């Protein structure tokens, strides 16, 4: 068994991105196993039969197969930027934002991204549904630099990979929206060294990281 935790990950998956960001900021070493979602390794399915990524297998055998659990595990070990406890917000405040992202927004995002996959999907309605929540973020970010105040926190990091995915569906449309604060917030995250590191390409074979 590995002495380091093993992270099964897929580079572009927003859930995996949020997990990798938290592991990186928390300076937790791990071994990265980049996987193909259409050809999942048996070891991943043995650790977590539901077959989604990210999955973190700890050296003692414990398996974390939810991205938010991986974020919390990493940040509870080391949280140098106070992502779990930003001034002026509680964990409950942050979970509320993340629940909106992972719930209704993610559904609308998938309907925008894969318009043909769902029967009777109306892409215009999907975009309108997604935009409704993005406007909530825009309103919030007009008042404060980050979702939970003046400091970046778990809510921002958990959510921006999904907004990134939405923005990438139709970049000219995204840039034409009257959402300057949201656009700035996303752009700022995309330009961080942390994000660049997290998005480095890795071969499919296991790769020691950090
Ligand atoms: N609730 C899970 C969701 C993870 C998830 O759905 N990941 C997608 C990739 S973005 C996945 O692995 N899907 C399985 C597949 O496409 O086969 C989490 O937060 O980790």
mmCIF file of C-alpha atoms and ligand atoms in Angstrom:
data_model
loop_
_atom_site.group_PDB
_atom_site.id
_atom_site.type_symbol
_atom_site.label_atom_id
_atom_site.label_comp_id
_atom_site.label_asym_id
_atom_site.label_seq_id
_atom_site.Cartn_x
_atom_site.Cartn_y
_atom_site.Cartn_z
ATOM 1 C CA UNK A 1 0.000 0.000 0.000
ATOM 2 C CA UNK A 2 1.191 3.509 -0.861
ATOM 3 C CA UNK A 3 2.651 5.632 1.933
ATOM 4 C CA UNK A 4 1.036 8.647 0.301
ATOM 5 C CA UNK A 5 -2.685 9.161 -0.242
ATOM 6 C CA UNK A 6 -3.703 8.282 -3.803
ATOM 7 C CA UNK A 7 -5.918 10.728 -5.661
ATOM 8 C CA UNK A 8 -7.883 9.389 -8.607
ATOM 9 C CA UNK A 9 -8.601 12.414 -10.693
ATOM 10 C CA UNK A 10 -9.622 13.664 -14.108
ATOM 11 C CA UNK A 11 -7.916 16.877 -15.094
ATOM 12 C CA UNK A 12 -10.913 18.851 -16.361
ATOM 13 C CA UNK A 13 -13.517 17.601 -13.875
ATOM 14 C CA UNK A 14 -14.641 20.542 -11.722
ATOM 15 C CA UNK A 15 -15.098 18.299 -8.688
ATOM 16 C CA UNK A 16 -11.555 17.001 -9.102
ATOM 17 C CA UNK A 17 -10.223 20.520 -9.655
ATOM 18 C CA UNK A 18 -11.688 21.732 -6.357
ATOM 19 C CA UNK A 19 -10.181 18.743 -4.552
ATOM 20 C CA UNK A 20 -6.744 19.295 -6.111
ATOM 21 C CA UNK A 21 -6.863 23.003 -5.232
ATOM 22 C CA UNK A 22 -7.542 22.232 -1.573
ATOM 23 C CA UNK A 23 -4.848 19.537 -1.442
ATOM 24 C CA UNK A 24 -2.388 21.980 -2.989
ATOM 25 C CA UNK A 25 -3.128 24.920 -0.717
ATOM 26 C CA UNK A 26 -3.029 22.598 2.277
ATOM 27 C CA UNK A 27 0.343 21.320 1.048
ATOM 28 C CA UNK A 28 -0.736 17.705 1.369
ATOM 29 C CA UNK A 29 1.435 15.381 -0.681
ATOM 30 C CA UNK A 30 -0.332 12.698 -2.675
ATOM 31 C CA UNK A 31 0.133 10.407 -5.610
ATOM 32 C CA UNK A 32 -1.960 11.450 -8.586
ATOM 33 C CA UNK A 33 -3.660 8.826 -10.715
ATOM 34 C CA UNK A 34 -5.068 10.570 -13.756
ATOM 35 C CA UNK A 35 -7.873 8.417 -15.137
ATOM 36 C CA UNK A 36 -9.968 8.200 -18.274
ATOM 37 C CA UNK A 37 -13.622 8.315 -17.297
ATOM 38 C CA UNK A 38 -14.492 5.892 -20.105
ATOM 39 C CA UNK A 39 -11.883 3.403 -18.900
ATOM 40 C CA UNK A 40 -11.731 3.573 -15.117
ATOM 41 C CA UNK A 41 -9.009 1.550 -13.443
ATOM 42 C CA UNK A 42 -10.122 -1.480 -11.434
ATOM 43 C CA UNK A 43 -8.377 -0.084 -8.342
ATOM 44 C CA UNK A 44 -10.559 3.039 -8.482
ATOM 45 C CA UNK A 45 -13.739 0.972 -8.782
ATOM 46 C CA UNK A 46 -12.581 -1.324 -5.988
ATOM 47 C CA UNK A 47 -12.025 1.688 -3.723
ATOM 48 C CA UNK A 48 -15.261 3.397 -4.733
ATOM 49 C CA UNK A 49 -17.737 1.339 -6.763
ATOM 50 C CA UNK A 50 -19.817 4.404 -7.668
ATOM 51 C CA UNK A 51 -17.038 5.244 -10.092
ATOM 52 C CA UNK A 52 -16.850 9.021 -9.904
ATOM 53 C CA UNK A 53 -13.766 11.142 -9.433
ATOM 54 C CA UNK A 54 -12.181 12.537 -7.383
ATOM 55 C CA UNK A 55 -11.447 9.720 -4.961
ATOM 56 C CA UNK A 56 -8.773 9.943 -2.294
ATOM 57 C CA UNK A 57 -7.514 6.676 -0.820
ATOM 58 C CA UNK A 58 -5.672 7.286 2.424
ATOM 59 C CA UNK A 59 -2.678 5.142 3.413
ATOM 60 C CA UNK A 60 -4.632 3.453 6.214
ATOM 61 C CA UNK A 61 -7.283 2.426 3.682
ATOM 62 C CA UNK A 62 -9.975 5.044 4.337
ATOM 63 C CA UNK A 63 -11.637 6.231 1.126
ATOM 64 C CA UNK A 64 -12.964 9.747 0.555
ATOM 65 C CA UNK A 65 -15.113 9.752 -2.570
ATOM 66 C CA UNK A 66 -16.779 13.145 -2.369
ATOM 67 C CA UNK A 67 -14.883 16.223 -3.485
ATOM 68 C CA UNK A 68 -16.057 18.276 -0.517
ATOM 69 C CA UNK A 69 -14.878 15.597 1.921
ATOM 70 C CA UNK A 70 -11.460 15.670 0.262
ATOM 71 C CA UNK A 71 -11.345 19.463 0.552
ATOM 72 C CA UNK A 72 -12.272 19.336 4.233
ATOM 73 C CA UNK A 73 -9.830 16.516 4.980
ATOM 74 C CA UNK A 74 -6.971 18.508 3.451
ATOM 75 C CA UNK A 75 -7.902 21.832 5.006
ATOM 76 C CA UNK A 76 -8.479 20.339 8.444
ATOM 77 C CA UNK A 77 -4.873 19.173 8.331
ATOM 78 C CA UNK A 78 -3.506 22.519 7.217
ATOM 79 C CA UNK A 79 -5.383 25.655 6.286
ATOM 80 C CA UNK A 80 -2.813 28.406 5.796
ATOM 81 C CA UNK A 81 -5.236 30.700 3.985
ATOM 82 C CA UNK A 82 -8.193 30.150 6.319
ATOM 83 C CA UNK A 83 -10.378 28.691 3.582
ATOM 84 C CA UNK A 84 -12.444 26.890 6.229
ATOM 85 C CA UNK A 85 -12.782 29.898 8.504
ATOM 86 C CA UNK A 86 -12.766 33.170 6.597
ATOM 87 C CA UNK A 87 -13.562 36.207 8.732
ATOM 88 C CA UNK A 88 -17.250 37.044 8.540
ATOM 89 C CA UNK A 89 -18.601 33.716 7.313
ATOM 90 C CA UNK A 90 -19.435 30.380 8.868
ATOM 91 C CA UNK A 91 -19.021 26.951 7.371
ATOM 92 C CA UNK A 92 -22.807 26.816 7.137
ATOM 93 C CA UNK A 93 -22.790 29.983 4.992
ATOM 94 C CA UNK A 94 -20.267 28.366 2.692
ATOM 95 C CA UNK A 95 -22.136 25.035 2.471
ATOM 96 C CA UNK A 96 -25.238 26.989 1.460
ATOM 97 C CA UNK A 97 -23.401 28.522 -1.516
ATOM 98 C CA UNK A 98 -21.855 25.202 -2.487
ATOM 99 C CA UNK A 99 -25.204 23.385 -2.237
ATOM 100 C CA UNK A 100 -26.696 25.850 -4.737
ATOM 101 C CA UNK A 101 -23.775 25.267 -7.067
ATOM 102 C CA UNK A 102 -23.805 21.487 -6.839
ATOM 103 C CA UNK A 103 -27.594 21.339 -7.047
ATOM 104 C CA UNK A 104 -29.657 23.511 -9.360
ATOM 105 C CA UNK A 105 -26.709 25.246 -11.023
ATOM 106 C CA UNK A 106 -24.900 22.013 -11.886
ATOM 107 C CA UNK A 107 -28.107 20.641 -13.382
ATOM 108 C CA UNK A 108 -28.558 23.749 -15.529
ATOM 109 C CA UNK A 109 -24.862 23.627 -16.468
ATOM 110 C CA UNK A 110 -25.175 20.043 -17.703
ATOM 111 C CA UNK A 111 -28.296 20.972 -19.694
ATOM 112 C CA UNK A 112 -26.299 23.786 -21.335
ATOM 113 C CA UNK A 113 -23.182 21.721 -21.907
ATOM 114 C CA UNK A 114 -24.857 18.578 -23.207
ATOM 115 C CA UNK A 115 -28.075 19.902 -24.757
ATOM 116 C CA UNK A 116 -28.750 16.704 -26.741
ATOM 117 C CA UNK A 117 -28.233 14.275 -23.888
ATOM 118 C CA UNK A 118 -31.477 14.990 -22.093
ATOM 119 C CA UNK A 119 -34.816 14.479 -23.791
ATOM 120 C CA UNK A 120 -37.001 17.571 -24.060
ATOM 121 C CA UNK A 121 -34.185 19.801 -22.934
ATOM 122 C CA UNK A 122 -34.593 23.451 -23.866
ATOM 123 C CA UNK A 123 -31.078 24.953 -24.152
ATOM 124 C CA UNK A 124 -32.377 28.534 -23.936
ATOM 125 C CA UNK A 125 -34.225 27.720 -20.719
ATOM 126 C CA UNK A 126 -31.153 25.926 -19.376
ATOM 127 C CA UNK A 127 -29.019 29.006 -20.007
ATOM 128 C CA UNK A 128 -31.667 31.199 -18.375
ATOM 129 C CA UNK A 129 -31.753 28.915 -15.318
ATOM 130 C CA UNK A 130 -27.961 28.970 -15.007
ATOM 131 C CA UNK A 131 -27.895 32.741 -15.523
ATOM 132 C CA UNK A 132 -30.355 33.288 -12.721
ATOM 133 C CA UNK A 133 -27.924 31.875 -10.189
ATOM 134 C CA UNK A 134 -24.920 33.527 -11.809
ATOM 135 C CA UNK A 135 -26.698 36.833 -11.331
ATOM 136 C CA UNK A 136 -26.955 36.011 -7.621
ATOM 137 C CA UNK A 137 -23.180 35.524 -7.592
ATOM 138 C CA UNK A 138 -22.688 38.775 -9.520
ATOM 139 C CA UNK A 139 -24.802 40.669 -6.973
ATOM 140 C CA UNK A 140 -22.850 39.146 -4.109
ATOM 141 C CA UNK A 141 -19.487 39.885 -5.726
ATOM 142 C CA UNK A 142 -20.485 43.495 -6.395
ATOM 143 C CA UNK A 143 -20.503 43.896 -2.598
ATOM 144 C CA UNK A 144 -17.424 41.912 -1.670
ATOM 145 C CA UNK A 145 -14.329 40.661 -3.423
ATOM 146 C CA UNK A 146 -15.133 37.033 -2.594
ATOM 147 C CA UNK A 147 -18.309 35.121 -1.879
ATOM 148 C CA UNK A 148 -17.741 35.160 1.851
ATOM 149 C CA UNK A 149 -16.158 38.566 2.300
ATOM 150 C CA UNK A 150 -12.752 40.066 1.742
ATOM 151 C CA UNK A 151 -10.863 36.761 1.737
ATOM 152 C CA UNK A 152 -10.947 33.822 -0.607
ATOM 153 C CA UNK A 153 -12.496 30.781 1.046
ATOM 154 C CA UNK A 154 -13.750 27.273 0.464
ATOM 155 C CA UNK A 155 -16.956 28.525 -1.173
ATOM 156 C CA UNK A 156 -15.049 30.386 -3.906
ATOM 157 C CA UNK A 157 -12.696 27.507 -4.555
ATOM 158 C CA UNK A 158 -15.458 24.911 -4.624
ATOM 159 C CA UNK A 159 -17.581 26.962 -7.019
ATOM 160 C CA UNK A 160 -15.295 28.650 -9.529
ATOM 161 C CA UNK A 161 -14.399 25.425 -11.421
ATOM 162 C CA UNK A 162 -18.100 25.066 -12.275
ATOM 163 C CA UNK A 163 -18.443 28.704 -13.352
ATOM 164 C CA UNK A 164 -15.320 28.178 -15.461
ATOM 165 C CA UNK A 165 -16.995 25.247 -17.157
ATOM 166 C CA UNK A 166 -20.098 27.302 -17.861
ATOM 167 C CA UNK A 167 -18.048 30.239 -19.218
ATOM 168 C CA UNK A 168 -16.180 27.892 -21.560
ATOM 169 C CA UNK A 169 -19.365 26.717 -23.282
ATOM 170 C CA UNK A 170 -19.644 29.988 -25.206
ATOM 171 C CA UNK A 171 -16.863 32.452 -24.328
ATOM 172 C CA UNK A 172 -18.138 35.367 -26.499
ATOM 173 C CA UNK A 173 -21.578 35.068 -24.882
ATOM 174 C CA UNK A 174 -19.992 34.856 -21.413
ATOM 175 C CA UNK A 175 -17.905 37.985 -21.996
ATOM 176 C CA UNK A 176 -20.924 39.874 -23.331
ATOM 177 C CA UNK A 177 -22.927 39.404 -20.109
ATOM 178 C CA UNK A 178 -23.346 42.357 -17.725
ATOM 179 C CA UNK A 179 -21.575 40.483 -14.938
ATOM 180 C CA UNK A 180 -18.309 42.435 -14.452
ATOM 181 C CA UNK A 181 -17.738 41.324 -10.864
ATOM 182 C CA UNK A 182 -18.343 37.671 -11.605
ATOM 183 C CA UNK A 183 -16.147 37.830 -14.715
ATOM 184 C CA UNK A 184 -13.359 39.498 -12.717
ATOM 185 C CA UNK A 185 -13.694 36.958 -9.889
ATOM 186 C CA UNK A 186 -13.446 34.026 -12.302
ATOM 187 C CA UNK A 187 -10.583 35.556 -14.260
ATOM 188 C CA UNK A 188 -8.667 36.221 -11.061
ATOM 189 C CA UNK A 189 -8.922 32.566 -10.074
ATOM 190 C CA UNK A 190 -7.888 31.383 -13.512
ATOM 191 C CA UNK A 191 -4.765 33.527 -13.324
ATOM 192 C CA UNK A 192 -3.547 32.190 -9.980
ATOM 193 C CA UNK A 193 -0.388 30.095 -9.855
ATOM 194 C CA UNK A 194 -2.355 27.659 -7.715
ATOM 195 C CA UNK A 195 -4.823 27.021 -10.524
ATOM 196 C CA UNK A 196 -2.047 26.736 -13.123
ATOM 197 C CA UNK A 197 -0.285 24.137 -10.960
ATOM 198 C CA UNK A 198 -3.503 22.252 -10.398
ATOM 199 C CA UNK A 199 -4.174 22.071 -14.138
ATOM 200 C CA UNK A 200 -0.750 20.804 -15.180
ATOM 201 C CA UNK A 201 -1.070 17.842 -17.505
ATOM 202 C CA UNK A 202 -0.054 14.432 -16.231
ATOM 203 C CA UNK A 203 0.270 11.143 -18.052
ATOM 204 C CA UNK A 204 -2.260 8.449 -17.286
ATOM 205 C CA UNK A 205 0.290 6.408 -15.341
ATOM 206 C CA UNK A 206 0.620 7.102 -11.595
ATOM 207 C CA UNK A 207 2.630 10.203 -10.932
ATOM 208 C CA UNK A 208 4.173 11.354 -7.639
ATOM 209 C CA UNK A 209 3.111 14.909 -6.909
ATOM 210 C CA UNK A 210 4.481 17.532 -4.498
HETATM 211 N N1 LIG B 1 -20.532 14.225 -5.772
HETATM 212 C C1 LIG B 1 -19.282 13.860 -6.433
HETATM 213 C C2 LIG B 1 -19.478 14.063 -7.926
HETATM 214 C C3 LIG B 1 -18.238 13.704 -8.749
HETATM 215 C C4 LIG B 1 -18.575 13.521 -10.235
HETATM 216 O O1 LIG B 1 -19.747 13.425 -10.626
HETATM 217 N N2 LIG B 1 -17.518 13.462 -11.048
HETATM 218 C C5 LIG B 1 -17.729 13.166 -12.454
HETATM 219 C C6 LIG B 1 -16.664 13.800 -13.334
HETATM 220 S S1 LIG B 1 -16.765 15.558 -13.398
HETATM 221 C C7 LIG B 1 -17.597 11.678 -12.673
HETATM 222 O O2 LIG B 1 -16.673 11.071 -12.171
HETATM 223 N N3 LIG B 1 -18.511 11.080 -13.429
HETATM 224 C C8 LIG B 1 -18.446 9.676 -13.731
HETATM 225 C C9 LIG B 1 -18.374 9.375 -15.183
HETATM 226 O O3 LIG B 1 -18.449 10.300 -15.993
HETATM 227 O O4 LIG B 1 -18.246 8.193 -15.499
HETATM 228 C C10 LIG B 1 -18.144 14.678 -5.854
HETATM 229 O O5 LIG B 1 -18.399 15.765 -5.311
HETATM 230 O O6 LIG B 1 -16.993 14.218 -5.850
#
